[in-house]
Coordinates of C-alpha atoms in Angstrom, one line a residue:
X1 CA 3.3 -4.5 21.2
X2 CA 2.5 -4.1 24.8
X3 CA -0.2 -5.5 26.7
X4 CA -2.8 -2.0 26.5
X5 CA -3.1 -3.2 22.9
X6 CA -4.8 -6.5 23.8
X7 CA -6.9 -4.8 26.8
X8 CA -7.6 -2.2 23.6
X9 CA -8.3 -4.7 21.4
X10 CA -10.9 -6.7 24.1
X11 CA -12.8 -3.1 25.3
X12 CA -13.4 -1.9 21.7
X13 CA -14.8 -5.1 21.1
X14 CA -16.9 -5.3 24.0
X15 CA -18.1 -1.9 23.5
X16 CA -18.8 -2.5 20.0
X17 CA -15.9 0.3 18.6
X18 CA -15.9 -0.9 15.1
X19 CA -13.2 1.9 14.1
X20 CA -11.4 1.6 17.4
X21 CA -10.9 -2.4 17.0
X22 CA -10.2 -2.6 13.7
X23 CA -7.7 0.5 14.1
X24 CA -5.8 -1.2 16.8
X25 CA -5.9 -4.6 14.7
X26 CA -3.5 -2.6 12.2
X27 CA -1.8 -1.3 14.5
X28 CA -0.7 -4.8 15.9
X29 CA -0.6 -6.1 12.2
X30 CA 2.2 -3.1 11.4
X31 CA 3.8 -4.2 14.5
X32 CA 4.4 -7.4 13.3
X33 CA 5.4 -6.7 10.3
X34 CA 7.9 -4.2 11.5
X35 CA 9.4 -7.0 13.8
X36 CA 10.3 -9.2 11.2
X37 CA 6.7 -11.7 11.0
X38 CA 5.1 -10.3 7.6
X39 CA 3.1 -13.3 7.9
X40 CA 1.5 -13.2 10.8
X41 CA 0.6 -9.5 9.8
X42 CA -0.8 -10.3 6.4
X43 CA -2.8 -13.1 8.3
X44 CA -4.1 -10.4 10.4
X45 CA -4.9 -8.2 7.8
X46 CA -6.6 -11.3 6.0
X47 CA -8.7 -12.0 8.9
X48 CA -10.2 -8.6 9.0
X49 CA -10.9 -7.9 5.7
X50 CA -12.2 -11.3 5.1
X51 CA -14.6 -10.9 8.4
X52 CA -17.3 -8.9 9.6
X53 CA -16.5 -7.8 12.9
X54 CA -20.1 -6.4 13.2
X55 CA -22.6 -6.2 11.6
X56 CA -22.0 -3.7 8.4
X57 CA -24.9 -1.6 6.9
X58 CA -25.1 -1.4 3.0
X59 CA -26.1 2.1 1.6
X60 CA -27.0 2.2 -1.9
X61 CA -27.3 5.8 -2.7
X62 CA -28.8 7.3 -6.3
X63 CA -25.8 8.5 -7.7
X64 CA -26.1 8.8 -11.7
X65 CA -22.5 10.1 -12.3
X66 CA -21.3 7.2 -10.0
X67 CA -21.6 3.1 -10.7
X68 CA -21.1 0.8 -7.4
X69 CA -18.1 -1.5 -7.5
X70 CA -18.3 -4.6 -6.3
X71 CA -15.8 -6.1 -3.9
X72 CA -15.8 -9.3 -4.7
X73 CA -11.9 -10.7 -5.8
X74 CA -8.4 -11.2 -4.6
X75 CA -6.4 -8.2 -3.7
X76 CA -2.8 -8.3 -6.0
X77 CA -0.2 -8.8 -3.4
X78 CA 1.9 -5.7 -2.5
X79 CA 5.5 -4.9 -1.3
X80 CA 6.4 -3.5 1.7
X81 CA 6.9 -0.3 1.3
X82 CA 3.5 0.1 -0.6
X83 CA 1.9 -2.6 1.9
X84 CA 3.2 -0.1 4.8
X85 CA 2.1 3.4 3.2
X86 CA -1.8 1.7 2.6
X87 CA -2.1 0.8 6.2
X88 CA -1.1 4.5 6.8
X89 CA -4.1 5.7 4.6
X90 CA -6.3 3.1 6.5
X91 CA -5.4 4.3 9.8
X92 CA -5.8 8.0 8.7
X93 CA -9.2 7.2 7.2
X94 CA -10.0 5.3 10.9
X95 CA -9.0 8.4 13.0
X96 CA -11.0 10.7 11.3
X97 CA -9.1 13.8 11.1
X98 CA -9.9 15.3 7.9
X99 CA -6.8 13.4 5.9
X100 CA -9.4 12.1 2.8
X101 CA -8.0 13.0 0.0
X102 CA -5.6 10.3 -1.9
X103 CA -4.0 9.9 -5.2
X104 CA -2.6 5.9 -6.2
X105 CA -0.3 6.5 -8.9
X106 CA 1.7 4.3 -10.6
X107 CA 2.1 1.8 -14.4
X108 CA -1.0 0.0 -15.4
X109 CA -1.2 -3.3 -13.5
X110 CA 0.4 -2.2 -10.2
X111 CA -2.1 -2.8 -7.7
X112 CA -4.0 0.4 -7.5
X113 CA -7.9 -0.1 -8.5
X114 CA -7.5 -4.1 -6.0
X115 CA -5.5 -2.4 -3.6
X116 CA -8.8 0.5 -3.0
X117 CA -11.3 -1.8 -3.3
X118 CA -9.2 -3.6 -0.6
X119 CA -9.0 -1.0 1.3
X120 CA -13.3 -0.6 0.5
X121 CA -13.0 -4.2 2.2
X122 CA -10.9 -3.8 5.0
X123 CA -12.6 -0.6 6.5
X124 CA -16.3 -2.3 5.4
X125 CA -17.3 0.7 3.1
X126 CA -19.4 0.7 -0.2
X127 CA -17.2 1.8 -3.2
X128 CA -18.5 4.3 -5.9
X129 CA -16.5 4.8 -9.0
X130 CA -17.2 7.8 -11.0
X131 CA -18.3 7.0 -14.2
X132 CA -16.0 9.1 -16.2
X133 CA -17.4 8.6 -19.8
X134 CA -21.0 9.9 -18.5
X135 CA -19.0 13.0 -17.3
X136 CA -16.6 13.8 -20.6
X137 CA -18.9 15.8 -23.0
X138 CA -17.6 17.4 -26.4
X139 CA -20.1 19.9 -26.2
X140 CA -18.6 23.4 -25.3
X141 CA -18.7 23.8 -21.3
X142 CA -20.6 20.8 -20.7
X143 CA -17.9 18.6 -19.1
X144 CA -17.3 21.1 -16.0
X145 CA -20.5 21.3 -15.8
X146 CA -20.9 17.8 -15.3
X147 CA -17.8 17.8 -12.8
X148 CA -19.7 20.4 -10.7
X149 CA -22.2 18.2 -10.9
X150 CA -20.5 15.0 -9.5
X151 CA -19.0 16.9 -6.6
X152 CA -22.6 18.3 -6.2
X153 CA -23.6 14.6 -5.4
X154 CA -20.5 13.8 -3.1
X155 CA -21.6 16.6 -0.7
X156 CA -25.4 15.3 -0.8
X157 CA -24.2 11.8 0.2
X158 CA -26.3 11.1 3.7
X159 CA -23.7 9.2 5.2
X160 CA -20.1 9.6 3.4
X161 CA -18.8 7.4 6.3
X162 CA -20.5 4.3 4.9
X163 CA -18.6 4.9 1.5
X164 CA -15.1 5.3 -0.6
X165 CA -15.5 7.8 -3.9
X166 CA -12.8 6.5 -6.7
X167 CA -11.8 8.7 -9.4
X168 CA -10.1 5.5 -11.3
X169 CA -7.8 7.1 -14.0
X170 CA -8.8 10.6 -12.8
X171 CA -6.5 11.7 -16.0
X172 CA -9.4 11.4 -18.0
X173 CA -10.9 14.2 -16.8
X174 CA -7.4 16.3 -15.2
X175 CA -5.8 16.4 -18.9
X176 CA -9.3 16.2 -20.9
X177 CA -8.5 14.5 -23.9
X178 CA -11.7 15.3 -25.6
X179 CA -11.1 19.0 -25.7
X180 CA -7.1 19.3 -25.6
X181 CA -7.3 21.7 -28.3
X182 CA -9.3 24.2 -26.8
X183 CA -7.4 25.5 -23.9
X184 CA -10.2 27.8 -22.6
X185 CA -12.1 24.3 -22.1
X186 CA -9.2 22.8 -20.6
X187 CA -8.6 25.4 -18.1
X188 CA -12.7 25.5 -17.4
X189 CA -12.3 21.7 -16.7
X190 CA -9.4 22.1 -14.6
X191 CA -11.0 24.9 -12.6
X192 CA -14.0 22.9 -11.8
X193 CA -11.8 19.7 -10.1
X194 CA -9.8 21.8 -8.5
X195 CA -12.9 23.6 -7.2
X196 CA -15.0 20.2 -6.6
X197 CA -11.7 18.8 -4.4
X198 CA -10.9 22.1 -2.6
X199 CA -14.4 22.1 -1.7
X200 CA -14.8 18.3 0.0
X201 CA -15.9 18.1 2.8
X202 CA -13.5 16.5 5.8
X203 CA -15.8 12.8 6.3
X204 CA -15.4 12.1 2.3
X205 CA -12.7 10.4 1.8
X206 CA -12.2 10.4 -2.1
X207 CA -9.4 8.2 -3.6
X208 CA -7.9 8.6 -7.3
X209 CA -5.6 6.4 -9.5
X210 CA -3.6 7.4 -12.6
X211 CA -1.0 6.1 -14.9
X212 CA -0.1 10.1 -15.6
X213 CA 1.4 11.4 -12.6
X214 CA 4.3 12.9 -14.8
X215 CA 1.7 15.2 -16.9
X216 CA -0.2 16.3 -14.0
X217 CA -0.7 20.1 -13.0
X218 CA 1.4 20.6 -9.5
X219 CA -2.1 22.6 -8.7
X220 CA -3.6 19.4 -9.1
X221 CA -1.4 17.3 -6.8
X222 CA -1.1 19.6 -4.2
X223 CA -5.1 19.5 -3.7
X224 CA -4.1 15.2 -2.3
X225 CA -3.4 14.8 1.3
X226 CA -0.5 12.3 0.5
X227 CA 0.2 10.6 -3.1
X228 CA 1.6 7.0 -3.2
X229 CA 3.8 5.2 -6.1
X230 CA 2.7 2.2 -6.8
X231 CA 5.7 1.2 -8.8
X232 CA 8.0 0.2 -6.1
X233 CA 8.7 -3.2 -6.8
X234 CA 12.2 -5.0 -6.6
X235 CA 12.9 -7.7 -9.2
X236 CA 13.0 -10.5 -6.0
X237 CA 9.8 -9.0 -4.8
X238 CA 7.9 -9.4 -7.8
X239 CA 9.5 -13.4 -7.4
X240 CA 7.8 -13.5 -4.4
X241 CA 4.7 -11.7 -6.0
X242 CA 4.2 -14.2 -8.6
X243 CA 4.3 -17.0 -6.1
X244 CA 2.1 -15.6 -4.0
X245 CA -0.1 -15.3 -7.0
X246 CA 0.3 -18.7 -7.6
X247 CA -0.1 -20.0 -4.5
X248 CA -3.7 -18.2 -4.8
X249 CA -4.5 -19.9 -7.8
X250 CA -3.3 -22.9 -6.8
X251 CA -6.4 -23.3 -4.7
X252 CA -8.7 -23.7 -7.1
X253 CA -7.1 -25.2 -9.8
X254 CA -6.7 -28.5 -7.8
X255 CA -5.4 -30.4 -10.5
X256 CA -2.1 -28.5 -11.0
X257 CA 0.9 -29.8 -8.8
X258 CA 3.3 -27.9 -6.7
X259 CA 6.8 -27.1 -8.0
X260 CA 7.5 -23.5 -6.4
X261 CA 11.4 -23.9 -6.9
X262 CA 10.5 -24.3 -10.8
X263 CA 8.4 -21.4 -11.0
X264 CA 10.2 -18.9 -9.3
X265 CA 13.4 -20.1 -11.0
X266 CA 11.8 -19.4 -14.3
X267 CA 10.5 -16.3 -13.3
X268 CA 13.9 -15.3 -12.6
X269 CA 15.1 -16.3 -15.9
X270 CA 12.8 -13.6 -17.4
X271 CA 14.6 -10.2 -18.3
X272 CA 11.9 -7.8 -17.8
X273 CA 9.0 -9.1 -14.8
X274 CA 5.7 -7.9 -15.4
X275 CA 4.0 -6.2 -12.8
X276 CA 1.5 -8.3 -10.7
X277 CA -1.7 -7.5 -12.6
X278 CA 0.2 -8.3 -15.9
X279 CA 1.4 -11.5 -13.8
X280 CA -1.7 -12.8 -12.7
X281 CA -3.2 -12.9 -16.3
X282 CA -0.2 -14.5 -17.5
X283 CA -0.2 -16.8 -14.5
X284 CA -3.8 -17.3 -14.3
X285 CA -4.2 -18.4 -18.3
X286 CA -1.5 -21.2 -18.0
X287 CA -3.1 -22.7 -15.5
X288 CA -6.3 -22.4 -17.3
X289 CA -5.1 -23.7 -21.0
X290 CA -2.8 -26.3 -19.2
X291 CA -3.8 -30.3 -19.7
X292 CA -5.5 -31.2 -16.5
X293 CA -4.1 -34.6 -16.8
X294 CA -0.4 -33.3 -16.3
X295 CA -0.2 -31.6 -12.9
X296 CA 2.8 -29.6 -14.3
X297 CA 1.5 -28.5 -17.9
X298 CA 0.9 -25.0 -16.4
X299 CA 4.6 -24.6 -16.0
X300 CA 5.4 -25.8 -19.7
X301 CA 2.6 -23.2 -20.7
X302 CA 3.8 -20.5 -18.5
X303 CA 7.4 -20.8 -19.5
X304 CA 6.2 -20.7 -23.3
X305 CA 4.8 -17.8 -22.4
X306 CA 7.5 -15.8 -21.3
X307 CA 10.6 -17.3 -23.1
X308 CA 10.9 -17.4 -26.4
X309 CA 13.9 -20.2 -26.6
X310 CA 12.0 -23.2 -25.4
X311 CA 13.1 -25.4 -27.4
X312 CA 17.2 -24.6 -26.4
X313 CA 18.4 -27.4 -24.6
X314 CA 21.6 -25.9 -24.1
X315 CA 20.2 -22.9 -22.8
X316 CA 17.8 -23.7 -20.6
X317 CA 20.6 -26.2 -18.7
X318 CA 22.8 -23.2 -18.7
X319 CA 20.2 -20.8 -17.4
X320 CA 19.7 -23.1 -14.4
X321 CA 17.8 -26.2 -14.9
X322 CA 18.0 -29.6 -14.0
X323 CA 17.3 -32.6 -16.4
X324 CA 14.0 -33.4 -14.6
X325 CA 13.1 -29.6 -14.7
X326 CA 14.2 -29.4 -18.5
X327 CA 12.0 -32.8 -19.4
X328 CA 8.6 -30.7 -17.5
X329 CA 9.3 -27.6 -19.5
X330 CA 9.9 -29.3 -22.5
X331 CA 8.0 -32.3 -23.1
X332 CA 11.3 -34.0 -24.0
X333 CA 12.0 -37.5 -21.8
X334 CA 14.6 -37.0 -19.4
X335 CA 17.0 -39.4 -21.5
X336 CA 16.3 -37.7 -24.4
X337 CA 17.5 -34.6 -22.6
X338 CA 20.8 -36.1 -21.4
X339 CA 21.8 -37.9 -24.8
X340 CA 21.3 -34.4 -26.5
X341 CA 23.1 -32.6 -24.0
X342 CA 26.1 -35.2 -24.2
X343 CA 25.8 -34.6 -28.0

């Protein structure tokens, strides 16, 4: 970072440059990320999607194939080679050269509907999801029809600046399931995205998910400026992921205590971790089911949850645990442990 990127940073803001601050903001962000201070660059990135610079403008548009999303939530917590490739897509979408066109793909639960309504956030955009069963149709011709007709709407949109179209689960519509046994109908539906994408114009930016990719037409994929895979996580990144999931929850469950060695060290015990949306449900329940007068129920709960040998003294001791650590997962008084592990 040199010092034009704070004078940047000051004469955007004085000159009101929304796109020009908040482009230079994640540029210092990557920067420190890239030099080894990932948290001062998520705090960065916290700040700006959690703030409104200026003053934003809402559009609500009438769009019948499309329902608004609300923005409201946590984003799921994201690796850094997926954490790296989304600030790409937002500095893309800030420069405004015609890059629009994205496809998140990856496992169910890997980040990919939070991480665009994140992105929604971040650049301070409304987000419209296509509503995909309004579209699907079993009557002969009438889906593509109806695809025409949602692309119809994108180009009408007065101000496609102000807004983020989501195709979530765009398979729904790019393998039609409702009329796979008619392939005249297929390729009909498949002519009229490919048509309806081809055909978007440079200041929509248009992003789609899927849990697919594998079954998807390469005519299809090569119509997305760049396609990210959400399933890059490492097993000691999806440790880190589930703390930082619980460090979130944490802060509203006041009466749970703190034991972070515990809980990663029983996430670690697990032989397959669940990917973070799978993890925060998981997570989120034992907290919620746990007995608020025992700050460290949750971890009992959670460990239930994911183990199936709770009750195996032996094993637990040999997988790692302390006496103390074995008496909060089990119930079982911390004498009770050590006479039965003597036994």
């Amino acid at each position: 970072m040199q010092k034009k990127d704070i004078l940047n940073l000051i004469k955007f803001h004085a000159e009101h440059n929304e796109a020009g601050f908040r482009n230079e903001a994640y540029n210092i962000a990557r920067y420190f990320d890239q030099s080894g201070d990932p948290q001062l660059a998520e705090y960065i990135m916290a700040l700006m999607s959690g703030t409104n610079t200026f003053v934003p403008q809402s559009s609500d548009y009438d769009l019948p194939y499309f329902s608004k999303i609300s923005l409201i939530g946590d984003p799921l917590p994201l690796p850094t080679l997926i954490k790296n490739d989304v600030l790409g897509i937002i500095n893309s979408i800030s420069h405004n050269v015609g890059i629009n066109k994205f496809l998140f793909e990856g496992d169910p639960g890997t980040g990919k509907t939070e991480t665009v309504k994140q992105i929604a956030r971040i650049l301070e955009r409304d987000l419209y999801a296509v509503d995909f069963d309004s579209v699907i149709d079993s009557k002969l011709g009438q889906t593509s029809k109806n695809i025409a007709a949602v692309f119809q709407e994108i180009r009408a949109l007065p101000d496609p600046d102000k807004v983020i179209i989501l195709f979530d689960e765009i398979d729904a519509i790019a393998l039609d399931r409702v009329n796979s046994n008619d392939l005249r109908e297929m390729g009909r539906v498949t002519s009229s995205v490919l048509k309806g994408l081809d055909g978007l114009a440079e200041g929509v930016v248009l992003i789609a998910t899927t849990n697919l990719f594998g079954q998807f037409d390469k005519a299809l994929t090569r119509r997305f400026d760049s396609i990210i895979n959400f399933n890059r996580y490492s097993r000691d990144e999806l440790i880190d992921v589930a703390e930082s999931i619980l460090n979130e929850l944490l802060s509203k469950f006041k009466f749970a205590g703190r034991n972070m060695r515990l809980f990663r060290k029983i996430v670690a015990t697990m032989d397959h971790i669940p990917y973070p949306g799978e993890l925060k449900n998981i997570i989120k329940t034992s907290i919620a089911f746990s007995d608020s007068s025992n700050e460290y129920d949750y971890l009992r709960k959670f460990y239930e949850s994911v183990k199936s040998d709770t009750a195996d003294l032996k094993k637990l001791q040999d997988d790692g645990f302390s006496v103390r650590e074995i008496e909060i997962l089990t119930g079982v008084s911390k004498s009770q442990v050590s006479r039965e592990l003597k036994s």
